[in-house]
Amino acid sequence: MKAPSFAGSFLTADSSMLQSAVVRVAGQMSQQVSDSLAIEEPLEIQLTYGPSNSRQTRSISVTMRTPGNDFDLAAGFLMTEGVIQDANDVEQIVYAGGSFDEGTPPPQAMEVLKLGSRLNTVRVDLAAEVAVNVGSLQRNFYTTSSCGICGKASLLALRTVCPPRATNNFRVDAQTLYSLPSRLRASQGVFDRTGGLHGAGLFDSTGNLLALREDVGRHNAVDKLIGSEFRADRTPLRDRLLLLSGRASFELLQKALMGGIPMVAAVGAPSSLAVQVAKEFDITLVGFLREDHFNIYHGSERIDRYSSTSIGVIE
């Protein structure tokens, strides 16, 4: 059967989704239907910094993301990478791009993408007095899980940039934990229609969902979430739980650490280095969270109302 044509694809009123014709096959039968796709487009983050008489603008990152909450994404990225520490460090955040379909050629690396939005470049202007370490603006350093730097070096690098740590007093009931995935899922409107987005949610100790962000990239969802709190001057988030709809990687634990978050719960598995970060910086870490079970990788003493047994445990 001929593959469906995407020529008839069109944007919905929600800029994070695209409607497209697909052929749905069930058993021996098929039909052409309309399907919702999560939009993925590049976002270039630029930084303007330096004294008022010598301002510089530098492109520091290009990330593939779902359009929406772009200013939160940029602020969260800079905050979790240790470039900025306070909401007052930011003078303004603006869209700085032109439309690629009006004669402006796209970056060479992006030529294969059909970019029509003028909202794919965000510029963050820092206050003149904010000191910037140009070396720290490179995206491809220790933070990515594929960078090849050993765990010990990664943890040491984190210690040099993370904000001061407070005693972790955040506690949560096991029954509350069981309820969190369904509460997050019920609020993921775009996921319901596309099935293609990661979600990150902030909860209080009683299980109230306080904020939610979605994106095709799990790190982008977390940056958007923490960035929205940062811009509202609510960081560090010492009385909040971060719930991830997927796995927990080193990079996501790093972002939680930079945001001051005391507990991370993930529907998926944590990586070995994520567990190391949790132990090193005393972040309660839960993985494989479902409606009736979960694993605790660190901080079990801060989860209440469950029975403990050591059967089958290897010391």
PDB file of C-alpha atoms in Angstrom:
ATOM      1  CA  MET A   1       0.000   0.000   0.000  1.00  0.00           C
ATOM      2  CA  LYS A   2       1.201   3.466  -0.841  1.00  0.00           C
ATOM      3  CA  ALA A   3       2.539   5.419   2.120  1.00  0.00           C
ATOM      4  CA  PRO A   4       0.400   8.351   3.241  1.00  0.00           C
ATOM      5  CA  SER A   5       1.319  11.798   1.979  1.00  0.00           C
ATOM      6  CA  PHE A   6       2.142  14.477   4.520  1.00  0.00           C
ATOM      7  CA  ALA A   7       1.582  17.267   2.036  1.00  0.00           C
ATOM      8  CA  GLY A   8      -1.763  17.961   3.644  1.00  0.00           C
ATOM      9  CA  SER A   9      -0.349  18.444   7.127  1.00  0.00           C
ATOM     10  CA  PHE A  10      -1.523  21.563   8.900  1.00  0.00           C
ATOM     11  CA  LEU A  11      -0.911  23.324  12.176  1.00  0.00           C
ATOM     12  CA  THR A  12      -3.590  23.241  14.816  1.00  0.00           C
ATOM     13  CA  ALA A  13      -4.533  26.190  16.991  1.00  0.00           C
ATOM     14  CA  ASP A  14      -2.156  24.647  19.530  1.00  0.00           C
ATOM     15  CA  SER A  15       1.339  25.443  18.197  1.00  0.00           C
ATOM     16  CA  SER A  16       2.714  22.281  19.814  1.00  0.00           C
ATOM     17  CA  MET A  17       0.792  19.935  17.510  1.00  0.00           C
ATOM     18  CA  LEU A  18       0.444  19.190  13.801  1.00  0.00           C
ATOM     19  CA  GLN A  19      -2.438  17.342  12.180  1.00  0.00           C
ATOM     20  CA  SER A  20      -1.408  14.863   9.499  1.00  0.00           C
ATOM     21  CA  ALA A  21      -2.987  12.135   7.381  1.00  0.00           C
ATOM     22  CA  VAL A  22      -1.889   8.594   8.249  1.00  0.00           C
ATOM     23  CA  VAL A  23      -2.942   5.105   7.250  1.00  0.00           C
ATOM     24  CA  ARG A  24      -4.105   3.139  10.283  1.00  0.00           C
ATOM     25  CA  VAL A  25      -3.921  -0.640   9.918  1.00  0.00           C
ATOM     26  CA  ALA A  26      -5.850  -3.026  12.184  1.00  0.00           C
ATOM     27  CA  GLY A  27      -5.700  -6.698  11.314  1.00  0.00           C
ATOM     28  CA  GLN A  28      -6.235  -6.949   7.559  1.00  0.00           C
ATOM     29  CA  MET A  29      -8.083  -3.643   7.226  1.00  0.00           C
ATOM     30  CA  SER A  30      -6.855  -0.090   6.855  1.00  0.00           C
ATOM     31  CA  GLN A  31      -8.259   3.417   6.719  1.00  0.00           C
ATOM     32  CA  GLN A  32      -6.881   6.910   6.241  1.00  0.00           C
ATOM     33  CA  VAL A  33      -7.336   9.035   9.334  1.00  0.00           C
ATOM     34  CA  SER A  34      -6.058  12.279  10.801  1.00  0.00           C
ATOM     35  CA  ASP A  35      -3.416  11.965  13.496  1.00  0.00           C
ATOM     36  CA  SER A  36      -1.913  14.512  15.891  1.00  0.00           C
ATOM     37  CA  LEU A  37       1.873  14.823  15.860  1.00  0.00           C
ATOM     38  CA  ALA A  38       4.002  16.557  18.469  1.00  0.00           C
ATOM     39  CA  ILE A  39       5.890  19.352  16.705  1.00  0.00           C
ATOM     40  CA  GLU A  40       9.669  19.263  16.915  1.00  0.00           C
ATOM     41  CA  GLU A  41      11.623  22.351  15.829  1.00  0.00           C
ATOM     42  CA  PRO A  42      15.047  23.765  16.698  1.00  0.00           C
ATOM     43  CA  LEU A  43      15.387  26.581  19.189  1.00  0.00           C
ATOM     44  CA  GLU A  44      18.562  28.650  19.147  1.00  0.00           C
ATOM     45  CA  ILE A  45      19.409  30.249  22.488  1.00  0.00           C
ATOM     46  CA  GLN A  46      21.500  33.405  22.301  1.00  0.00           C
ATOM     47  CA  LEU A  47      23.075  35.240  25.225  1.00  0.00           C
ATOM     48  CA  THR A  48      23.834  38.966  25.420  1.00  0.00           C
ATOM     49  CA  TYR A  49      26.199  39.897  28.232  1.00  0.00           C
ATOM     50  CA  GLY A  50      28.990  42.211  29.309  1.00  0.00           C
ATOM     51  CA  PRO A  51      29.282  45.801  30.577  1.00  0.00           C
ATOM     52  CA  SER A  52      26.980  48.397  29.024  1.00  0.00           C
ATOM     53  CA  ASN A  53      29.770  49.834  26.863  1.00  0.00           C
ATOM     54  CA  SER A  54      30.926  46.458  25.572  1.00  0.00           C
ATOM     55  CA  ARG A  55      27.950  44.142  25.070  1.00  0.00           C
ATOM     56  CA  GLN A  56      28.424  40.806  23.287  1.00  0.00           C
ATOM     57  CA  THR A  57      25.881  38.420  21.827  1.00  0.00           C
ATOM     58  CA  ARG A  58      26.789  34.762  21.487  1.00  0.00           C
ATOM     59  CA  SER A  59      24.815  31.749  20.274  1.00  0.00           C
ATOM     60  CA  ILE A  60      25.253  29.132  22.987  1.00  0.00           C
ATOM     61  CA  SER A  61      22.866  26.298  22.177  1.00  0.00           C
ATOM     62  CA  VAL A  62      20.539  24.799  19.600  1.00  0.00           C
ATOM     63  CA  THR A  63      18.082  22.280  21.002  1.00  0.00           C
ATOM     64  CA  MET A  64      15.240  20.398  19.362  1.00  0.00           C
ATOM     65  CA  ARG A  65      12.065  21.218  21.254  1.00  0.00           C
ATOM     66  CA  THR A  66       8.289  21.459  21.143  1.00  0.00           C
ATOM     67  CA  PRO A  67       7.364  25.146  20.606  1.00  0.00           C
ATOM     68  CA  GLY A  68       5.858  26.806  23.652  1.00  0.00           C
ATOM     69  CA  ASN A  69       7.230  28.147  26.951  1.00  0.00           C
ATOM     70  CA  ASP A  70      10.422  29.039  25.077  1.00  0.00           C
ATOM     71  CA  PHE A  71      11.430  31.794  27.508  1.00  0.00           C
ATOM     72  CA  ASP A  72      11.086  29.337  30.398  1.00  0.00           C
ATOM     73  CA  LEU A  73      13.199  26.849  28.459  1.00  0.00           C
ATOM     74  CA  ALA A  74      15.969  29.387  27.854  1.00  0.00           C
ATOM     75  CA  ALA A  75      15.973  30.585  31.478  1.00  0.00           C
ATOM     76  CA  GLY A  76      15.860  27.037  32.822  1.00  0.00           C
ATOM     77  CA  PHE A  77      18.693  25.947  30.558  1.00  0.00           C
ATOM     78  CA  LEU A  78      20.931  28.818  31.670  1.00  0.00           C
ATOM     79  CA  MET A  79      20.040  28.302  35.321  1.00  0.00           C
ATOM     80  CA  THR A  80      20.590  24.535  35.359  1.00  0.00           C
ATOM     81  CA  GLU A  81      23.874  24.949  33.455  1.00  0.00           C
ATOM     82  CA  GLY A  82      25.111  27.356  36.131  1.00  0.00           C
ATOM     83  CA  VAL A  83      25.315  30.435  33.890  1.00  0.00           C
ATOM     84  CA  ILE A  84      22.797  32.439  35.969  1.00  0.00           C
ATOM     85  CA  GLN A  85      21.842  32.089  39.633  1.00  0.00           C
ATOM     86  CA  ASP A  86      19.140  34.679  40.295  1.00  0.00           C
ATOM     87  CA  ALA A  87      16.087  35.973  38.444  1.00  0.00           C
ATOM     88  CA  ASN A  88      17.564  39.470  38.661  1.00  0.00           C
ATOM     89  CA  ASP A  89      20.508  38.313  36.518  1.00  0.00           C
ATOM     90  CA  VAL A  90      18.165  38.475  33.516  1.00  0.00           C
ATOM     91  CA  GLU A  91      17.352  41.885  32.042  1.00  0.00           C
ATOM     92  CA  GLN A  92      14.948  40.585  29.400  1.00  0.00           C
ATOM     93  CA  ILE A  93      14.163  37.581  27.199  1.00  0.00           C
ATOM     94  CA  VAL A  94      12.956  38.194  23.651  1.00  0.00           C
ATOM     95  CA  TYR A  95      12.432  36.401  20.358  1.00  0.00           C
ATOM     96  CA  ALA A  96      15.282  37.434  18.096  1.00  0.00           C
ATOM     97  CA  GLY A  97      14.757  35.417  14.923  1.00  0.00           C
ATOM     98  CA  GLY A  98      13.471  36.234  11.473  1.00  0.00           C
ATOM     99  CA  SER A  99      11.359  34.012   9.267  1.00  0.00           C
ATOM    100  CA  PHE A 100      13.367  31.529   7.215  1.00  0.00           C
ATOM    101  CA  ASP A 101      10.732  31.549   4.480  1.00  0.00           C
ATOM    102  CA  GLU A 102      11.347  35.239   3.768  1.00  0.00           C
ATOM    103  CA  GLY A 103      14.731  34.883   2.160  1.00  0.00           C
ATOM    104  CA  THR A 104      16.814  34.277   5.262  1.00  0.00           C
ATOM    105  CA  PRO A 105      18.718  31.005   4.868  1.00  0.00           C
ATOM    106  CA  PRO A 106      18.553  28.600   7.818  1.00  0.00           C
ATOM    107  CA  PRO A 107      21.730  27.486   9.583  1.00  0.00           C
ATOM    108  CA  GLN A 108      23.563  24.942   7.449  1.00  0.00           C
ATOM    109  CA  ALA A 109      22.967  22.131   9.923  1.00  0.00           C
ATOM    110  CA  MET A 110      19.217  22.771   9.788  1.00  0.00           C
ATOM    111  CA  GLU A 111      18.738  22.913   6.004  1.00  0.00           C
ATOM    112  CA  VAL A 112      16.868  19.620   5.940  1.00  0.00           C
ATOM    113  CA  LEU A 113      14.160  21.050   8.202  1.00  0.00           C
ATOM    114  CA  LYS A 114      11.303  23.139   6.905  1.00  0.00           C
ATOM    115  CA  LEU A 115      11.374  26.081   9.257  1.00  0.00           C
ATOM    116  CA  GLY A 116       8.717  28.731   8.875  1.00  0.00           C
ATOM    117  CA  SER A 117       8.507  30.203  12.346  1.00  0.00           C
ATOM    118  CA  ARG A 118      10.172  33.459  13.301  1.00  0.00           C
ATOM    119  CA  LEU A 119      10.041  32.223  16.902  1.00  0.00           C
ATOM    120  CA  ASN A 120      12.924  29.756  16.710  1.00  0.00           C
ATOM    121  CA  THR A 121      15.566  32.067  18.195  1.00  0.00           C
ATOM    122  CA  VAL A 122      15.448  33.373  21.768  1.00  0.00           C
ATOM    123  CA  ARG A 123      17.863  35.986  23.090  1.00  0.00           C
ATOM    124  CA  VAL A 124      18.510  36.300  26.813  1.00  0.00           C
ATOM    125  CA  ASP A 125      19.918  39.693  27.815  1.00  0.00           C
ATOM    126  CA  LEU A 126      21.802  39.601  31.098  1.00  0.00           C
ATOM    127  CA  ALA A 127      22.191  42.535  33.446  1.00  0.00           C
ATOM    128  CA  ALA A 128      25.411  44.437  32.785  1.00  0.00           C
ATOM    129  CA  GLU A 129      26.932  43.529  36.141  1.00  0.00           C
ATOM    130  CA  VAL A 130      26.517  39.763  35.692  1.00  0.00           C
ATOM    131  CA  ALA A 131      29.881  38.081  35.160  1.00  0.00           C
ATOM    132  CA  VAL A 132      29.878  35.337  32.537  1.00  0.00           C
ATOM    133  CA  ASN A 133      32.454  32.614  32.150  1.00  0.00           C
ATOM    134  CA  VAL A 134      32.655  32.195  28.381  1.00  0.00           C
ATOM    135  CA  GLY A 135      34.076  28.699  28.785  1.00  0.00           C
ATOM    136  CA  SER A 136      30.939  27.585  30.622  1.00  0.00           C
ATOM    137  CA  LEU A 137      28.757  28.515  27.659  1.00  0.00           C
ATOM    138  CA  GLN A 138      29.787  25.473  25.643  1.00  0.00           C
ATOM    139  CA  ARG A 139      26.949  22.962  25.549  1.00  0.00           C
ATOM    140  CA  ASN A 140      29.005  19.833  24.906  1.00  0.00           C
ATOM    141  CA  PHE A 141      30.837  19.502  28.216  1.00  0.00           C
ATOM    142  CA  TYR A 142      30.322  17.212  31.194  1.00  0.00           C
ATOM    143  CA  THR A 143      26.532  17.369  31.370  1.00  0.00           C
ATOM    144  CA  THR A 144      25.589  14.926  28.620  1.00  0.00           C
ATOM    145  CA  SER A 145      25.456  11.223  29.424  1.00  0.00           C
ATOM    146  CA  SER A 146      27.355  10.416  26.209  1.00  0.00           C
ATOM    147  CA  CYS A 147      30.258  12.759  26.887  1.00  0.00           C
ATOM    148  CA  GLY A 148      32.591   9.961  27.946  1.00  0.00           C
ATOM    149  CA  ILE A 149      33.736  11.640  31.165  1.00  0.00           C
ATOM    150  CA  CYS A 150      33.817   9.271  34.107  1.00  0.00           C
ATOM    151  CA  GLY A 151      31.328   9.514  36.941  1.00  0.00           C
ATOM    152  CA  LYS A 152      33.891  10.784  39.434  1.00  0.00           C
ATOM    153  CA  ALA A 153      34.857  13.709  37.188  1.00  0.00           C
ATOM    154  CA  SER A 154      31.205  14.517  36.484  1.00  0.00           C
ATOM    155  CA  LEU A 155      30.350  14.648  40.175  1.00  0.00           C
ATOM    156  CA  LEU A 156      33.381  16.819  40.874  1.00  0.00           C
ATOM    157  CA  ALA A 157      32.311  19.208  38.107  1.00  0.00           C
ATOM    158  CA  LEU A 158      28.827  19.403  39.604  1.00  0.00           C
ATOM    159  CA  ARG A 159      30.224  20.293  43.004  1.00  0.00           C
ATOM    160  CA  THR A 160      31.935  23.343  41.520  1.00  0.00           C
ATOM    161  CA  VAL A 161      28.736  24.826  40.016  1.00  0.00           C
ATOM    162  CA  CYS A 162      25.817  23.687  42.175  1.00  0.00           C
ATOM    163  CA  PRO A 163      24.227  26.144  44.615  1.00  0.00           C
ATOM    164  CA  PRO A 164      24.688  25.667  48.387  1.00  0.00           C
ATOM    165  CA  ARG A 165      22.804  22.628  49.649  1.00  0.00           C
ATOM    166  CA  ALA A 166      20.349  22.719  52.552  1.00  0.00           C
ATOM    167  CA  THR A 167      19.431  19.768  54.772  1.00  0.00           C
ATOM    168  CA  ASN A 168      16.939  17.584  52.946  1.00  0.00           C
ATOM    169  CA  ASN A 169      13.803  17.546  55.120  1.00  0.00           C
ATOM    170  CA  PHE A 170      11.305  16.795  52.344  1.00  0.00           C
ATOM    171  CA  ARG A 171       9.076  13.825  53.250  1.00  0.00           C
ATOM    172  CA  VAL A 172       6.288  12.123  51.340  1.00  0.00           C
ATOM    173  CA  ASP A 173       3.832   9.315  51.999  1.00  0.00           C
ATOM    174  CA  ALA A 174       4.129   6.130  49.915  1.00  0.00           C
ATOM    175  CA  GLN A 175       0.417   6.272  49.086  1.00  0.00           C
ATOM    176  CA  THR A 176       0.898   9.790  47.767  1.00  0.00           C
ATOM    177  CA  LEU A 177       3.725   8.597  45.528  1.00  0.00           C
ATOM    178  CA  TYR A 178       1.494   5.908  44.035  1.00  0.00           C
ATOM    179  CA  SER A 179      -0.996   8.566  42.925  1.00  0.00           C
ATOM    180  CA  LEU A 180       1.450  10.891  41.181  1.00  0.00           C
ATOM    181  CA  PRO A 181       1.841   9.248  37.727  1.00  0.00           C
ATOM    182  CA  SER A 182      -1.912   9.256  37.105  1.00  0.00           C
ATOM    183  CA  ARG A 183      -2.175  12.882  38.276  1.00  0.00           C
ATOM    184  CA  LEU A 184       0.604  13.905  35.901  1.00  0.00           C
ATOM    185  CA  ARG A 185      -0.862  11.878  33.044  1.00  0.00           C
ATOM    186  CA  ALA A 186      -4.336  13.375  33.542  1.00  0.00           C
ATOM    187  CA  SER A 187      -2.892  16.855  33.035  1.00  0.00           C
ATOM    188  CA  GLN A 188      -0.799  16.057  29.940  1.00  0.00           C
ATOM    189  CA  GLY A 189      -3.187  17.406  27.325  1.00  0.00           C
ATOM    190  CA  VAL A 190      -0.808  17.303  24.356  1.00  0.00           C
ATOM    191  CA  PHE A 191       0.430  13.812  25.250  1.00  0.00           C
ATOM    192  CA  ASP A 192      -3.166  12.579  25.232  1.00  0.00           C
ATOM    193  CA  ARG A 193      -3.510  13.686  21.626  1.00  0.00           C
ATOM    194  CA  THR A 194      -0.040  12.799  20.312  1.00  0.00           C
ATOM    195  CA  GLY A 195       1.537  10.204  22.614  1.00  0.00           C
ATOM    196  CA  GLY A 196       4.879  11.797  21.746  1.00  0.00           C
ATOM    197  CA  LEU A 197       5.857  14.086  24.604  1.00  0.00           C
ATOM    198  CA  HIS A 198       7.744  13.779  27.854  1.00  0.00           C
ATOM    199  CA  GLY A 199       6.208  15.362  30.922  1.00  0.00           C
ATOM    200  CA  ALA A 200       7.785  16.894  34.021  1.00  0.00           C
ATOM    201  CA  GLY A 201       5.699  17.954  36.998  1.00  0.00           C
ATOM    202  CA  LEU A 202       6.278  19.703  40.302  1.00  0.00           C
ATOM    203  CA  PHE A 203       4.314  18.406  43.307  1.00  0.00           C
ATOM    204  CA  ASP A 204       4.142  19.360  46.951  1.00  0.00           C
ATOM    205  CA  SER A 205       4.428  16.802  49.761  1.00  0.00           C
ATOM    206  CA  THR A 206       0.682  16.105  49.744  1.00  0.00           C
ATOM    207  CA  GLY A 207       0.563  15.285  46.018  1.00  0.00           C
ATOM    208  CA  ASN A 208      -0.811  18.540  44.632  1.00  0.00           C
ATOM    209  CA  LEU A 209       0.377  19.183  41.070  1.00  0.00           C
ATOM    210  CA  LEU A 210       1.724  22.748  41.070  1.00  0.00           C
ATOM    211  CA  ALA A 211       3.251  23.018  37.597  1.00  0.00           C
ATOM    212  CA  LEU A 212       3.644  20.903  34.468  1.00  0.00           C
ATOM    213  CA  ARG A 213       5.608  21.200  31.240  1.00  0.00           C
ATOM    214  CA  GLU A 214       5.737  18.924  28.185  1.00  0.00           C
ATOM    215  CA  ASP A 215       8.283  18.611  25.398  1.00  0.00           C
ATOM    216  CA  VAL A 216       9.675  16.126  22.881  1.00  0.00           C
ATOM    217  CA  GLY A 217      12.926  16.309  24.861  1.00  0.00           C
ATOM    218  CA  ARG A 218      12.866  15.175  28.493  1.00  0.00           C
ATOM    219  CA  HIS A 219      15.618  17.656  29.406  1.00  0.00           C
ATOM    220  CA  ASN A 220      13.667  20.460  27.697  1.00  0.00           C
ATOM    221  CA  ALA A 221      10.553  19.638  29.722  1.00  0.00           C
ATOM    222  CA  VAL A 222      12.570  19.932  32.936  1.00  0.00           C
ATOM    223  CA  ASP A 223      14.271  23.142  31.799  1.00  0.00           C
ATOM    224  CA  LYS A 224      10.864  24.665  30.974  1.00  0.00           C
ATOM    225  CA  LEU A 225       9.509  23.629  34.355  1.00  0.00           C
ATOM    226  CA  ILE A 226      12.448  24.883  36.427  1.00  0.00           C
ATOM    227  CA  GLY A 227      12.769  27.944  34.206  1.00  0.00           C
ATOM    228  CA  SER A 228       9.173  28.980  34.893  1.00  0.00           C
ATOM    229  CA  GLU A 229       9.838  28.780  38.645  1.00  0.00           C
ATOM    230  CA  PHE A 230      13.150  30.603  38.275  1.00  0.00           C
ATOM    231  CA  ARG A 231      11.557  33.466  36.339  1.00  0.00           C
ATOM    232  CA  ALA A 232       8.893  33.737  39.062  1.00  0.00           C
ATOM    233  CA  ASP A 233      11.708  33.951  41.652  1.00  0.00           C
ATOM    234  CA  ARG A 234      10.612  30.748  43.417  1.00  0.00           C
ATOM    235  CA  THR A 235      13.922  28.890  43.290  1.00  0.00           C
ATOM    236  CA  PRO A 236      15.506  27.058  45.037  1.00  0.00           C
ATOM    237  CA  LEU A 237      12.644  24.536  45.124  1.00  0.00           C
ATOM    238  CA  ARG A 238      13.469  22.940  48.474  1.00  0.00           C
ATOM    239  CA  ASP A 239       9.894  21.819  49.228  1.00  0.00           C
ATOM    240  CA  ARG A 240       9.012  20.303  45.861  1.00  0.00           C
ATOM    241  CA  LEU A 241       9.087  16.867  44.237  1.00  0.00           C
ATOM    242  CA  LEU A 242      10.022  16.524  40.564  1.00  0.00           C
ATOM    243  CA  LEU A 243       8.178  13.773  38.687  1.00  0.00           C
ATOM    244  CA  LEU A 244       9.535  12.565  35.338  1.00  0.00           C
ATOM    245  CA  SER A 245       7.347  10.702  32.861  1.00  0.00           C
ATOM    246  CA  GLY A 246      10.340   8.713  31.591  1.00  0.00           C
ATOM    247  CA  ARG A 247      13.716   7.673  32.901  1.00  0.00           C
ATOM    248  CA  ALA A 248      16.015   9.563  35.252  1.00  0.00           C
ATOM    249  CA  SER A 249      19.393  10.364  33.698  1.00  0.00           C
ATOM    250  CA  PHE A 250      22.463  12.101  35.088  1.00  0.00           C
ATOM    251  CA  GLU A 251      21.503  15.275  33.220  1.00  0.00           C
ATOM    252  CA  LEU A 252      18.038  15.388  34.777  1.00  0.00           C
ATOM    253  CA  LEU A 253      19.389  14.822  38.300  1.00  0.00           C
ATOM    254  CA  GLN A 254      21.880  17.608  37.608  1.00  0.00           C
ATOM    255  CA  LYS A 255      19.021  19.947  36.691  1.00  0.00           C
ATOM    256  CA  ALA A 256      17.109  18.974  39.840  1.00  0.00           C
ATOM    257  CA  LEU A 257      20.233  19.661  41.889  1.00  0.00           C
ATOM    258  CA  MET A 258      20.695  23.087  40.322  1.00  0.00           C
ATOM    259  CA  GLY A 259      17.038  23.870  41.039  1.00  0.00           C
ATOM    260  CA  GLY A 260      17.400  22.884  44.699  1.00  0.00           C
ATOM    261  CA  ILE A 261      14.869  20.041  44.343  1.00  0.00           C
ATOM    262  CA  PRO A 262      15.105  17.506  47.219  1.00  0.00           C
ATOM    263  CA  MET A 263      13.283  14.551  45.618  1.00  0.00           C
ATOM    264  CA  VAL A 264      13.024  13.106  42.106  1.00  0.00           C
ATOM    265  CA  ALA A 265      10.593  10.351  41.128  1.00  0.00           C
ATOM    266  CA  ALA A 266      10.609   8.751  37.682  1.00  0.00           C
ATOM    267  CA  VAL A 267       8.201   6.432  35.933  1.00  0.00           C
ATOM    268  CA  GLY A 268      11.208   4.841  34.227  1.00  0.00           C
ATOM    269  CA  ALA A 269      14.615   3.635  35.320  1.00  0.00           C
ATOM    270  CA  PRO A 270      17.449   5.750  36.707  1.00  0.00           C
ATOM    271  CA  SER A 271      20.934   5.463  35.262  1.00  0.00           C
ATOM    272  CA  SER A 272      23.866   4.442  37.444  1.00  0.00           C
ATOM    273  CA  LEU A 273      25.285   7.958  37.401  1.00  0.00           C
ATOM    274  CA  ALA A 274      21.896   9.440  38.310  1.00  0.00           C
ATOM    275  CA  VAL A 275      21.937   7.246  41.415  1.00  0.00           C
ATOM    276  CA  GLN A 276      25.450   8.460  42.207  1.00  0.00           C
ATOM    277  CA  VAL A 277      24.304  12.079  41.977  1.00  0.00           C
ATOM    278  CA  ALA A 278      21.360  11.320  44.286  1.00  0.00           C
ATOM    279  CA  LYS A 279      23.657   9.771  46.877  1.00  0.00           C
ATOM    280  CA  GLU A 280      26.392  12.386  46.572  1.00  0.00           C
ATOM    281  CA  PHE A 281      24.010  15.336  46.984  1.00  0.00           C
ATOM    282  CA  ASP A 282      21.369  13.633  49.162  1.00  0.00           C
ATOM    283  CA  ILE A 283      18.457  13.781  46.718  1.00  0.00           C
ATOM    284  CA  THR A 284      15.740  11.226  47.408  1.00  0.00           C
ATOM    285  CA  LEU A 285      15.443   9.177  44.207  1.00  0.00           C
ATOM    286  CA  VAL A 286      12.547   6.891  43.232  1.00  0.00           C
ATOM    287  CA  GLY A 287      12.347   4.911  40.003  1.00  0.00           C
ATOM    288  CA  PHE A 288       9.875   2.591  38.238  1.00  0.00           C
ATOM    289  CA  LEU A 289       7.028   4.449  39.924  1.00  0.00           C
ATOM    290  CA  ARG A 290       3.661   2.824  39.208  1.00  0.00           C
ATOM    291  CA  GLU A 291       0.276   2.716  40.925  1.00  0.00           C
ATOM    292  CA  ASP A 292       1.313  -0.183  43.155  1.00  0.00           C
ATOM    293  CA  HIS A 293       5.103  -0.306  43.332  1.00  0.00           C
ATOM    294  CA  PHE A 294       8.340   1.700  43.114  1.00  0.00           C
ATOM    295  CA  ASN A 295      12.051   1.373  43.819  1.00  0.00           C
ATOM    296  CA  ILE A 296      13.929   3.668  46.218  1.00  0.00           C
ATOM    297  CA  TYR A 297      17.539   4.265  45.201  1.00  0.00           C
ATOM    298  CA  HIS A 298      18.349   6.794  47.901  1.00  0.00           C
ATOM    299  CA  GLY A 299      16.542   8.467  50.799  1.00  0.00           C
ATOM    300  CA  SER A 300      14.191   5.671  51.905  1.00  0.00           C
ATOM    301  CA  GLU A 301      14.030   7.202  55.397  1.00  0.00           C
ATOM    302  CA  ARG A 302      12.136  10.174  53.942  1.00  0.00           C
ATOM    303  CA  ILE A 303       9.296   8.071  52.487  1.00  0.00           C
ATOM    304  CA  ASP A 304       6.600   7.201  55.032  1.00  0.00           C
ATOM    305  CA  ARG A 305       3.982   4.479  55.583  1.00  0.00           C
ATOM    306  CA  TYR A 306       5.396   1.381  53.942  1.00  0.00           C
ATOM    307  CA  SER A 307       6.644  -1.870  55.445  1.00  0.00           C
ATOM    308  CA  SER A 308      10.359  -2.627  55.300  1.00  0.00           C
ATOM    309  CA  THR A 309      11.944  -6.027  54.767  1.00  0.00           C
ATOM    310  CA  SER A 310      15.470  -7.085  53.835  1.00  0.00           C
ATOM    311  CA  ILE A 311      14.535 -10.397  52.166  1.00  0.00           C
ATOM    312  CA  GLY A 312      16.640 -10.886  49.043  1.00  0.00           C
ATOM    313  CA  VAL A 313      18.721  -7.767  49.612  1.00  0.00           C
ATOM    314  CA  ILE A 314      22.407  -8.055  48.779  1.00  0.00           C
ATOM    315  CA  GLU A 315      24.546  -5.914  51.062  1.00  0.00           C
TER     316      GLU A 315
END
